[in-house]
Coordinates of C-alpha atoms in Angstrom, one line a residue:
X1 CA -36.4 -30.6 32.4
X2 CA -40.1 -30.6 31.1
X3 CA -42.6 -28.0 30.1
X4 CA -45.2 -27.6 33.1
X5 CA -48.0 -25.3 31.1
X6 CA -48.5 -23.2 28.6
X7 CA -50.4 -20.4 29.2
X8 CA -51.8 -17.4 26.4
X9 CA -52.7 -13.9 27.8
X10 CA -54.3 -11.1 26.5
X11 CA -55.8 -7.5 28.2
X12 CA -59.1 -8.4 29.5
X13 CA -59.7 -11.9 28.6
X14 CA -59.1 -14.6 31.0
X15 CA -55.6 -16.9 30.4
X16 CA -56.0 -19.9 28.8
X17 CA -53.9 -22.7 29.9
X18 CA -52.7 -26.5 29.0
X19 CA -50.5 -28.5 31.5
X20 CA -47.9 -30.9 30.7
X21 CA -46.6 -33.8 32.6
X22 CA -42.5 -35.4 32.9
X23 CA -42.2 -38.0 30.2
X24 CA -44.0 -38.1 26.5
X25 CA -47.3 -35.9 26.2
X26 CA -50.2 -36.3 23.5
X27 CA -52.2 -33.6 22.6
X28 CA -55.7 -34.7 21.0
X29 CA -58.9 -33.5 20.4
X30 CA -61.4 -32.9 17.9
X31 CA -60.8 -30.8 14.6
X32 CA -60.3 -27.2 15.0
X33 CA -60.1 -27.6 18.6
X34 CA -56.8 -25.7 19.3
X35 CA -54.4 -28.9 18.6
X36 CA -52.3 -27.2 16.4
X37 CA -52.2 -23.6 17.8
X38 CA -51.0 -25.1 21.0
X39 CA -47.8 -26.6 19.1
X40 CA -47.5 -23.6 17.2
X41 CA -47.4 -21.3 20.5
X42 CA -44.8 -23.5 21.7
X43 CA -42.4 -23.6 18.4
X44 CA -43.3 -19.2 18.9
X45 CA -41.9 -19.3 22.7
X46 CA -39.1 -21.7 21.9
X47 CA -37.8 -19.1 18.4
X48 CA -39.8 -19.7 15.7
X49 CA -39.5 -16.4 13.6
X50 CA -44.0 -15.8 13.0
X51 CA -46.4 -16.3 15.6
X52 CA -48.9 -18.9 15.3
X53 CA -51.7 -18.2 12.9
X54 CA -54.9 -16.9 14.7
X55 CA -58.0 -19.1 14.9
X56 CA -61.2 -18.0 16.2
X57 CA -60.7 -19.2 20.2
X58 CA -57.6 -17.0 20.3
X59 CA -58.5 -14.0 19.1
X60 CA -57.5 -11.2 21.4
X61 CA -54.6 -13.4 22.6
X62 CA -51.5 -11.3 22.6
X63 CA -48.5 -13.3 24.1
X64 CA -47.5 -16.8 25.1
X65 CA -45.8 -17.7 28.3
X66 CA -44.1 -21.6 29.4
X67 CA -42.9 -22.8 32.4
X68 CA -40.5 -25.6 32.8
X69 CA -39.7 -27.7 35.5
X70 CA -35.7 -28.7 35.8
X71 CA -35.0 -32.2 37.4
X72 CA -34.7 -30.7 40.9
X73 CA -37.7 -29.2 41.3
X74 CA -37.3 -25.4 40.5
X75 CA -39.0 -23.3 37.6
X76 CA -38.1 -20.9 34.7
X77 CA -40.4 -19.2 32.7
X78 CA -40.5 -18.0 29.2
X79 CA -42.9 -15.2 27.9
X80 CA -42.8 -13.8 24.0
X81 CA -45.4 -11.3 22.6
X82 CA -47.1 -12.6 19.8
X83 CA -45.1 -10.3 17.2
X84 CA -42.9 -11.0 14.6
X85 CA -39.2 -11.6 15.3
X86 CA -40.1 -11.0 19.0
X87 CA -37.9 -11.2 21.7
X88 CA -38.5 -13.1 24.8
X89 CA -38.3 -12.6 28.2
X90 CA -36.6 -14.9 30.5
X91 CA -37.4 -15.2 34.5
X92 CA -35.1 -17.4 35.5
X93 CA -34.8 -20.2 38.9
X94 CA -33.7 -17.0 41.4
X95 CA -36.6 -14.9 39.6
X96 CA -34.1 -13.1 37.6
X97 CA -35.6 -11.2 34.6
X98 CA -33.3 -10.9 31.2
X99 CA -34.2 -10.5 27.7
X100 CA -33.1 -13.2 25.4
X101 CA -33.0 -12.8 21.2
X102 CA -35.1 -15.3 19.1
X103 CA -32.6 -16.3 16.2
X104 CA -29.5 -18.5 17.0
X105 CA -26.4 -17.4 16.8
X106 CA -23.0 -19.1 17.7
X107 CA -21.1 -15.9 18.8
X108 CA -24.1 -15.0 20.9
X109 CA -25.3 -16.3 25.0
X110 CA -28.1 -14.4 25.4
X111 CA -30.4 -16.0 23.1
X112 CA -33.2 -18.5 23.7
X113 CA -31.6 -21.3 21.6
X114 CA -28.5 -20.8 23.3
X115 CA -30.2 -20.4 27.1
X116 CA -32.1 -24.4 26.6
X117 CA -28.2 -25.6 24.8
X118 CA -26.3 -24.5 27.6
X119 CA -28.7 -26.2 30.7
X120 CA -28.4 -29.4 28.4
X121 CA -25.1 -29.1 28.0
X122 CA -25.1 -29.1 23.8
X123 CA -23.7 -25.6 23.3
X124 CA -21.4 -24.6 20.9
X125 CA -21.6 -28.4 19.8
X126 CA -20.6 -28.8 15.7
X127 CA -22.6 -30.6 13.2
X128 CA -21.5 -32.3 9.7
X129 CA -23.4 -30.9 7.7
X130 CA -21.5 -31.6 3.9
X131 CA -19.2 -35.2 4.0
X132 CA -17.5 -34.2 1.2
X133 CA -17.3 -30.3 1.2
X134 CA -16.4 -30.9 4.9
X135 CA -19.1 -27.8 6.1
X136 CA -20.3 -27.5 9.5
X137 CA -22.9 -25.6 11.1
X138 CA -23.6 -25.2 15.0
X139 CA -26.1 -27.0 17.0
X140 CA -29.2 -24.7 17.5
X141 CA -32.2 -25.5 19.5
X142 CA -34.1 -25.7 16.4
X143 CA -32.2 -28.7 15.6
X144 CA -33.1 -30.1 19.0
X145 CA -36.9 -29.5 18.8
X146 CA -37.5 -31.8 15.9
X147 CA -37.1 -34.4 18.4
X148 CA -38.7 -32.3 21.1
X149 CA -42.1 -31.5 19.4
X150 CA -43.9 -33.3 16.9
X151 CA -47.0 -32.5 15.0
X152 CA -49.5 -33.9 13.3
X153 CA -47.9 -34.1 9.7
X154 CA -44.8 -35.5 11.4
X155 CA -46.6 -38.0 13.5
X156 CA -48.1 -39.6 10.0
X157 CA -45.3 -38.9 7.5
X158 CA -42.7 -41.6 6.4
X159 CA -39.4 -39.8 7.2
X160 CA -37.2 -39.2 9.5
X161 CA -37.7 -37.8 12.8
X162 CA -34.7 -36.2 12.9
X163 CA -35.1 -34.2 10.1
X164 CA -36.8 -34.1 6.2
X165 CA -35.5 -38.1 5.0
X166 CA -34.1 -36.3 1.7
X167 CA -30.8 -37.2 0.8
X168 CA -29.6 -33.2 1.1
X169 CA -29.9 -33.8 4.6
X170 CA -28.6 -37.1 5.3
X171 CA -25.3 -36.0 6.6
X172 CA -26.4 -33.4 8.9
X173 CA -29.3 -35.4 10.5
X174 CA -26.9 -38.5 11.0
X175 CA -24.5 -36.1 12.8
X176 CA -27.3 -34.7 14.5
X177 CA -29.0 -38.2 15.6
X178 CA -25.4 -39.0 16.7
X179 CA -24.8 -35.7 19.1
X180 CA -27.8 -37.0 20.5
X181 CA -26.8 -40.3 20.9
X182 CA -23.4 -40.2 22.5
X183 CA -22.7 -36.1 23.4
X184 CA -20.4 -36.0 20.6
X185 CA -20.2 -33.9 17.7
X186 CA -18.0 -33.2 15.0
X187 CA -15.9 -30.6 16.0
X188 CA -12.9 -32.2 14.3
X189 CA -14.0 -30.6 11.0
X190 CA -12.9 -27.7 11.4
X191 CA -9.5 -28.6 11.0
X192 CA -10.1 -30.7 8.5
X193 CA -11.7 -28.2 6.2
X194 CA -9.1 -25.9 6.8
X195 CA -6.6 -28.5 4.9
X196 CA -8.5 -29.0 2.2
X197 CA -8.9 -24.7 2.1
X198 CA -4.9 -24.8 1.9
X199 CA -5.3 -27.5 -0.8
X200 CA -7.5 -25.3 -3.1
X201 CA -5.1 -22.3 -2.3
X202 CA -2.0 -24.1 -2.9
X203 CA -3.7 -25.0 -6.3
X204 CA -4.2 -21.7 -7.1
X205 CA -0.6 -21.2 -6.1
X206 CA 0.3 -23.6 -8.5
X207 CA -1.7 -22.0 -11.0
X208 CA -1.0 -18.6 -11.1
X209 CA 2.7 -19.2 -10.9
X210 CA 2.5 -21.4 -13.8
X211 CA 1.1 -18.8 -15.5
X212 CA 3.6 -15.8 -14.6
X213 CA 6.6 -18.7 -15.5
X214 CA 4.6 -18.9 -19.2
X215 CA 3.5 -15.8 -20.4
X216 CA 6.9 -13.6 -18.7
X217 CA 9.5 -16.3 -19.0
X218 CA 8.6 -18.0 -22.2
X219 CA 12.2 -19.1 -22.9
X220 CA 13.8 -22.2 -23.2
X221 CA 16.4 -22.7 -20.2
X222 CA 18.8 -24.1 -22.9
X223 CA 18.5 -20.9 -25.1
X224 CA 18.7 -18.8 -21.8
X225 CA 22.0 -20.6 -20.6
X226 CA 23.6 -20.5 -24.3
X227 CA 22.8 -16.4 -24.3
X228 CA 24.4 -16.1 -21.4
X229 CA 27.8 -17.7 -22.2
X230 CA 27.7 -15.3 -25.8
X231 CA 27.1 -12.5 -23.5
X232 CA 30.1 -13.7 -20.9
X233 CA 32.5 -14.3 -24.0
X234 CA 31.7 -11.0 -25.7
X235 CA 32.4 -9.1 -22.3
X236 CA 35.8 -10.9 -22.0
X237 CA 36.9 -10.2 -25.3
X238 CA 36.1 -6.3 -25.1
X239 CA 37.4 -6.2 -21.5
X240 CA 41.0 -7.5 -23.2
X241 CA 40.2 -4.8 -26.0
X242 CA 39.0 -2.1 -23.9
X243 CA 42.9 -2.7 -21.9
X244 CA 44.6 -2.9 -24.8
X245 CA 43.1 0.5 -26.2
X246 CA 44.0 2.1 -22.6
X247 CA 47.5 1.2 -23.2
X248 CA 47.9 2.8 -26.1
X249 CA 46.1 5.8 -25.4
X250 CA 48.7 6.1 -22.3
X251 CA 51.4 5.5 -24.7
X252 CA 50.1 8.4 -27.3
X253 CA 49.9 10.6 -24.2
X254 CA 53.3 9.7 -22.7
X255 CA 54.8 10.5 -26.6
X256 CA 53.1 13.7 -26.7
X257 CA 54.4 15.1 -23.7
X258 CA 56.6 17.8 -25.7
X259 CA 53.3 19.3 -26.9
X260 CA 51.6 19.6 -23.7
X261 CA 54.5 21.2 -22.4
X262 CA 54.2 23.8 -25.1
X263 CA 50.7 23.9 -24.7
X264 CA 51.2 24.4 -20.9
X265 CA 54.1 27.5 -21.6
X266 CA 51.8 29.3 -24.1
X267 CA 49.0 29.2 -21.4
X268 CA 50.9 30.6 -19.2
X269 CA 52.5 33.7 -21.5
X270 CA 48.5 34.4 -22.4
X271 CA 47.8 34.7 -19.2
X272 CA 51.0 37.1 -18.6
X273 CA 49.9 38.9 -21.5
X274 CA 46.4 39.4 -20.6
X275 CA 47.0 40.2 -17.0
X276 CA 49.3 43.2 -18.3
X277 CA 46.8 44.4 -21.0
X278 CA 44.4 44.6 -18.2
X279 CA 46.6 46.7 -15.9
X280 CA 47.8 49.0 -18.8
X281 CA 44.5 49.7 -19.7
X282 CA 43.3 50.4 -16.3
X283 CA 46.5 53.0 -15.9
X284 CA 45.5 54.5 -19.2
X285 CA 42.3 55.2 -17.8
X286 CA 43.6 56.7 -15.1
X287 CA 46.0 58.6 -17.5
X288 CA 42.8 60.0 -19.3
X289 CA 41.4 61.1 -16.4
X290 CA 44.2 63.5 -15.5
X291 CA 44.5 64.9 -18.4
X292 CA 41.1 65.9 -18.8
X293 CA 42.1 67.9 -15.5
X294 CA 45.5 69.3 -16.5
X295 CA 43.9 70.5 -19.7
X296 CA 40.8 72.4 -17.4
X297 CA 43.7 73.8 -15.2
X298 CA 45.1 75.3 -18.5
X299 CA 41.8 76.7 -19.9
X300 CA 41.4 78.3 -16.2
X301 CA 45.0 80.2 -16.8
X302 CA 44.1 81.2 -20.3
X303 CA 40.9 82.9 -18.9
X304 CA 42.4 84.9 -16.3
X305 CA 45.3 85.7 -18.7
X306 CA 42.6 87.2 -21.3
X307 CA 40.8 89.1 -18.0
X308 CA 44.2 90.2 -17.1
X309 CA 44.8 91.7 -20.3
X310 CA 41.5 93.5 -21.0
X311 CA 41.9 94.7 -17.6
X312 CA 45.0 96.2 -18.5
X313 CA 43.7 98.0 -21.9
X314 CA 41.1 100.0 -20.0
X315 CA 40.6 102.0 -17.1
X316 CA 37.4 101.3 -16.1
X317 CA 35.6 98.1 -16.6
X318 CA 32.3 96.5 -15.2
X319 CA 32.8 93.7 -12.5
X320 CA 31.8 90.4 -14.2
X321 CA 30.3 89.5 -11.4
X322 CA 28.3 92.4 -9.6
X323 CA 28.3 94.8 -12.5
X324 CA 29.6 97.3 -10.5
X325 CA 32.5 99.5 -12.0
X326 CA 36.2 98.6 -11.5
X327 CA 39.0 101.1 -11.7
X328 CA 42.3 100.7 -12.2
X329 CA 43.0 103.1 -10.1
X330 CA 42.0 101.0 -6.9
X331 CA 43.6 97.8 -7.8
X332 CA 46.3 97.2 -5.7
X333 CA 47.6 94.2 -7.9
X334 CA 50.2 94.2 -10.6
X335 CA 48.5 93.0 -13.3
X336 CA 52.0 92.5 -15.1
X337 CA 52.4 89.8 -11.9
X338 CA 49.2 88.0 -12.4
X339 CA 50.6 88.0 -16.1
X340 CA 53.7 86.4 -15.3
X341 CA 52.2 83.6 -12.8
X342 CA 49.6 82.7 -15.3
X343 CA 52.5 82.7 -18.0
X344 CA 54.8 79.9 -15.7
X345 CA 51.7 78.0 -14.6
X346 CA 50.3 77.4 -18.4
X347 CA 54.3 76.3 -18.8
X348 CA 54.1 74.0 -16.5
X349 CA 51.2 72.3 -16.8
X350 CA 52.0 72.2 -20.7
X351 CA 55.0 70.2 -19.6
X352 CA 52.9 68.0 -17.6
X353 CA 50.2 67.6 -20.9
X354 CA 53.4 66.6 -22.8
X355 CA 54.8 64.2 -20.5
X356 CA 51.1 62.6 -20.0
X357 CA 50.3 62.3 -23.9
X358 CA 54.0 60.7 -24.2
X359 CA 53.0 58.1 -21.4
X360 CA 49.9 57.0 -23.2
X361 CA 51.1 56.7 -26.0
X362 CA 54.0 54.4 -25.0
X363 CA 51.2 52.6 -22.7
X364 CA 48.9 52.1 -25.8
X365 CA 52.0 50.8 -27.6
X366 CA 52.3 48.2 -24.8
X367 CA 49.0 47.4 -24.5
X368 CA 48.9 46.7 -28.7
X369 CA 52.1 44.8 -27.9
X370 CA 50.7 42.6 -25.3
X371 CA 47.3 41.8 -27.3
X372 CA 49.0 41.0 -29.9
X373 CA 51.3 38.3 -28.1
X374 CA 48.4 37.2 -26.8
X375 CA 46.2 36.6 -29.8
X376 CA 49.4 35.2 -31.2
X377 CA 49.5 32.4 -27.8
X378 CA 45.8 31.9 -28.3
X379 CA 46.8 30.8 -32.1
X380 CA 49.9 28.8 -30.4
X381 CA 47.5 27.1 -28.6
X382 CA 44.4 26.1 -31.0
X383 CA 47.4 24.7 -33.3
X384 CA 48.4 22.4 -30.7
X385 CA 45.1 21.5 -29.7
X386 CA 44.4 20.0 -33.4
X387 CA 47.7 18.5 -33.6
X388 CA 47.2 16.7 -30.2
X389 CA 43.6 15.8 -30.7
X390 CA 44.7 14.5 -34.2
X391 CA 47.3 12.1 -32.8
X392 CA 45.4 11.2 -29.8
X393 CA 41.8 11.3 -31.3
X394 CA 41.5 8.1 -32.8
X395 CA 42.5 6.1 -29.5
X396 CA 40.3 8.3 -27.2
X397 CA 37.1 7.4 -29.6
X398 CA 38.6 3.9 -29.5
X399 CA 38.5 3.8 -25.3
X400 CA 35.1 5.6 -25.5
X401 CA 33.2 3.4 -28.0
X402 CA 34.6 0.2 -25.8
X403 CA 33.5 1.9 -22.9
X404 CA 30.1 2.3 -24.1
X405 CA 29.9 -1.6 -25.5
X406 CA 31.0 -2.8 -22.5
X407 CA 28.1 -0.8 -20.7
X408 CA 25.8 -2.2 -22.8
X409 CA 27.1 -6.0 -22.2
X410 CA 27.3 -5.7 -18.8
X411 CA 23.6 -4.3 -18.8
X412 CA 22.3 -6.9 -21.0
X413 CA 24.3 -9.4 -18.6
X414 CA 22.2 -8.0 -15.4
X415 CA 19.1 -8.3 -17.3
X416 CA 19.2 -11.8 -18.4
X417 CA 20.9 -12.7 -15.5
X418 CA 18.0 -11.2 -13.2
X419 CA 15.3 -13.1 -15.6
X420 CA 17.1 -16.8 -15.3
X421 CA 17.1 -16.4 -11.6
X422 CA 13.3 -14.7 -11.0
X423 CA 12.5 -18.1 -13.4
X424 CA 14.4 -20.5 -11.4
X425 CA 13.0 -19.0 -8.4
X426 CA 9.8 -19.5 -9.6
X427 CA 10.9 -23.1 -11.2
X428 CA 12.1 -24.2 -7.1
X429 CA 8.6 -22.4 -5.7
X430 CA 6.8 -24.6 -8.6
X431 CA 8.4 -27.6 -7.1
X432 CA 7.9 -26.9 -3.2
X433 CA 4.3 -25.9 -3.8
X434 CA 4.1 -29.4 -5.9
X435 CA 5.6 -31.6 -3.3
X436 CA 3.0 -29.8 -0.7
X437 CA 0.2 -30.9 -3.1
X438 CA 1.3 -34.4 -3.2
X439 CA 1.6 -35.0 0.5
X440 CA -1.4 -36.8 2.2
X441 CA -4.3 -35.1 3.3
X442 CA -6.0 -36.3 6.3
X443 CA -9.5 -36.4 5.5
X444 CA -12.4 -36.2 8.0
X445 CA -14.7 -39.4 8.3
X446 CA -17.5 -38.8 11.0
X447 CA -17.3 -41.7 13.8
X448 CA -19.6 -44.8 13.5
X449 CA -22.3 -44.8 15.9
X450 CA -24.3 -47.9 15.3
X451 CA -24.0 -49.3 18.5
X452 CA -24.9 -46.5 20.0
X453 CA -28.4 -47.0 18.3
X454 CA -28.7 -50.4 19.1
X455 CA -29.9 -49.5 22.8
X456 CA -32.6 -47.2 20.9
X457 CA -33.9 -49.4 19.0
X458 CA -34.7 -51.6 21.8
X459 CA -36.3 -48.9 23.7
X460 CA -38.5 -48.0 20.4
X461 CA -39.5 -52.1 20.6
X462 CA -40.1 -52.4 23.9
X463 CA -42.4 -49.5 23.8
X464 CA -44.0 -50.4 20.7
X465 CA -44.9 -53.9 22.4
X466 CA -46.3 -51.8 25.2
X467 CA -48.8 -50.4 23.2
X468 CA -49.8 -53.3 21.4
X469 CA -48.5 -52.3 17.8
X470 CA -49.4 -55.1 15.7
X471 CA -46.4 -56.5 13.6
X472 CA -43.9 -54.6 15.4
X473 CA -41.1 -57.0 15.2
X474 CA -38.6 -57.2 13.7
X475 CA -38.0 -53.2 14.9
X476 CA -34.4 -52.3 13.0
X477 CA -32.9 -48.3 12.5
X478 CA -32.3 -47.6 8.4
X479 CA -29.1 -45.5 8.2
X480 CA -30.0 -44.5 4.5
X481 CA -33.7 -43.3 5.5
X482 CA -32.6 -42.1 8.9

């Protein structure tokens, strides 16, 4: 593949055109002739990021079109307006028309780098671009064209035609020179730099857990181990205490049986005693209640006992109710009979008053009775209660505090116990993460390629003596200079 022409168009002018032949092609001329501009135009088409800089024979110009020529015979063509950060415009061999970006991008097919990579079979080729930070970068068509087209200033300078000569560069143009060279790159990097990544992060492993086993776990393992053998002994001796105290806070309990009994027996006469004052004082309620009635049936009698007798004393009387005028004289009732029923109903329900008032008084006699018994079983009671807390007081507090201390211990126990094993996890991570570091790392060395140059350096000889250079021999390739 070769560039055929360049041609620059622009509305209304006429194109202007340079054509190219297979094999090397020198560009000459006078100054300010176009020389440069042409080079420029082609560096534009092929994704440099500015256009060329105007001179006075382009003005008007507006875009840049090249046609190449593959090995067989057919054509592409490559047109990019001159604006900057353009994109171009692709015809390919079947006249195909696609638009292809300017800037290279590994992740990317549709750009112009990636377009001339792919037909040369150099994409997604790795270089080596740092020997001893191991970084890479991909092959870009950029790369390529240093070798492609040369300008002036690189046709007289004394550096490398690979790249810049400086030392920065040196690994990166070696790497490139040796793509070029024998087709292979350094792909192998890649894993290599991703071993020295898990270097650095097992370092900072290292590191950081260091520094969690110092500033949380400052303690000496000895120290540690001795606490926790005070902590185990002091457990087993209040353990043996704590049973011991148990026993004989059974045995106090077993001794006071007798008083729990007692206890028990005057529980059970309060509740007797309390379940009867409740009832008799709900029957005396009820007892009140009826009363109150027997005494309103007896004020009733009374009244019609008094009407009866006034009734009795004259003959003529107003009716209570209409005002009308009663006389005796119409009354069919005996008024010595209404007497006389009034008289044995106010007898009997006096009876019935009397036999009441005798009920409730022998029911508030029982009900006294039973408070008192029960005041005198909630006395029972509270006396016991002091005498059996007083003989059992001393061992219960003596269970409880041992209880308690034992808590504690067994707490402290968990705690330290939970610290010497989050160290000596950390102590056994500390050592994996160590022997990690100290296993070998393979490193990444790019391959030799000197003989590879050798057939070069003959070709750059023979060709010298073709032209006549004077003083050509002894024609040698400097590794250091590139």
């Amino acid at each position: 593949m070769f560039i055929e022409s360049v041609v620059v168009s622009g509305p209304d002018l006429p194109d202007a055109s340079v054509y190219f032949t297979k094999g090397a092609n020198v560009v000459q001329g006078g100054s300010d002739t176009g020389k440069s501009y042409i080079v420029s135009c082609i560096k534009f088409a092929l994704g440099a990021t500015e256009p060329p800089k105007p001179i006075s024979l382009s003005r008007g110009y507006t875009s840049v079109r090249i046609k190449f020529e593959n090995d067989d015979g057919s054509f592409f063509t490559l047109e990019r307006p001159f604006v900057l950060n353009a994109k171009a415009t692709l015809i390919d061999e079947k006249g195909v028309v696609s638009t292809l970006g300017a800037k290279h991008s590994a992740k990317r097919t549709d750009t112009i780098s990636s377009h001339f990579l792919q037909k040369m079979g150099l994409d997604g080729k790795l270089l080596l671009s740092g020997a001893e930070s191991l970084n890479s970068s991909s092959f870009s068509f950029r790369d390529f064209e240093k070798t492609l087209l040369i300008d002036e200033s690189r046709i007289v300078a004394e550096y490398s035609p690979v790249g810049t000569g400086q030392n920065s560069e040196k690994t990166k143009e070696k790497s490139i020179l040796k793509l070029l060279l024998t087709g292979q790159d350094d792909s192998a990097v890649k894993g290599a730099k991703k071993d020295l990544a898990s270097k650095a992060l097992l370092k900072h492993k290292v590191d950081a857990v260091e520094e969690v086993v110092t500033k949380f776990y400052p303690d000496d393992d000895g120290a540690q181990l001795h606490e926790l053998q005070r902590l185990n002994s002091f457990k087993t001796q209040v353990t043996a205490r704590l049973g011991l105290a148990e026993a004989e806070l059974k045995s106090a309990f077993e001794s006071s049986d007798g008083l729990f009994e007692q206890k028990a027996r005057h529980i059970s006469e309060l509740e007797v005693a309390e379940v009867k004052v409740s009832e008799d004082r709900a029957l005396l309620s009820r007892f009140t209640m009826l009363g109150q009635k027997y005494e309103s049936d007896r004020q009733r009698l009374v009244g019609i006992e008094q009407a009866a007798t006034l009734l009795d004393a004259a003959d003529t009387v107003h009716c209570p109710t209409c005002g009308n005028n009663f006389d005796s004289d119409t009354c069919i009732s005996d008024v010595d009979d209404i007497r006389m029923g009034v008289f044995f109903e106010l007898d009997r329900i006096s009876k019935n008053i009397l036999e009441l008032s005798e009920a409730q008084g022998s029911l508030s006699a029982a009900i006294e009775r039973n408070t008192s018994c029960a005041q005198s079983s909630k006395a029972a009671i509270a006396a016991l209660e002091k005498q059996i807390a007083s003989e059992l007081q001393e061992s219960v507090q003596a269970v409880s505090d041992l209880k308690e201390l034992s808590s504690c211990i067994r707490h402290d126990l968990a705690a330290l116990d939970e610290r010497v094993a989050a160290k000596a996890k950390l102590t056994e991570e500390l050592k994996r993460l160590g022997l990690l570091l100290l296993e070998e790392q393979d490193g990444y060395t790019a391959d030799s390629f000197e003989d590879a140059v050798k057939p070069l350096v003959s070709e750059i000889q023979s060709i010298l003596g073709r032209w006549g250079f004077p003083n050509h021999l002894p024609v040698d390739f400097d590794f250091k200079t590139r």
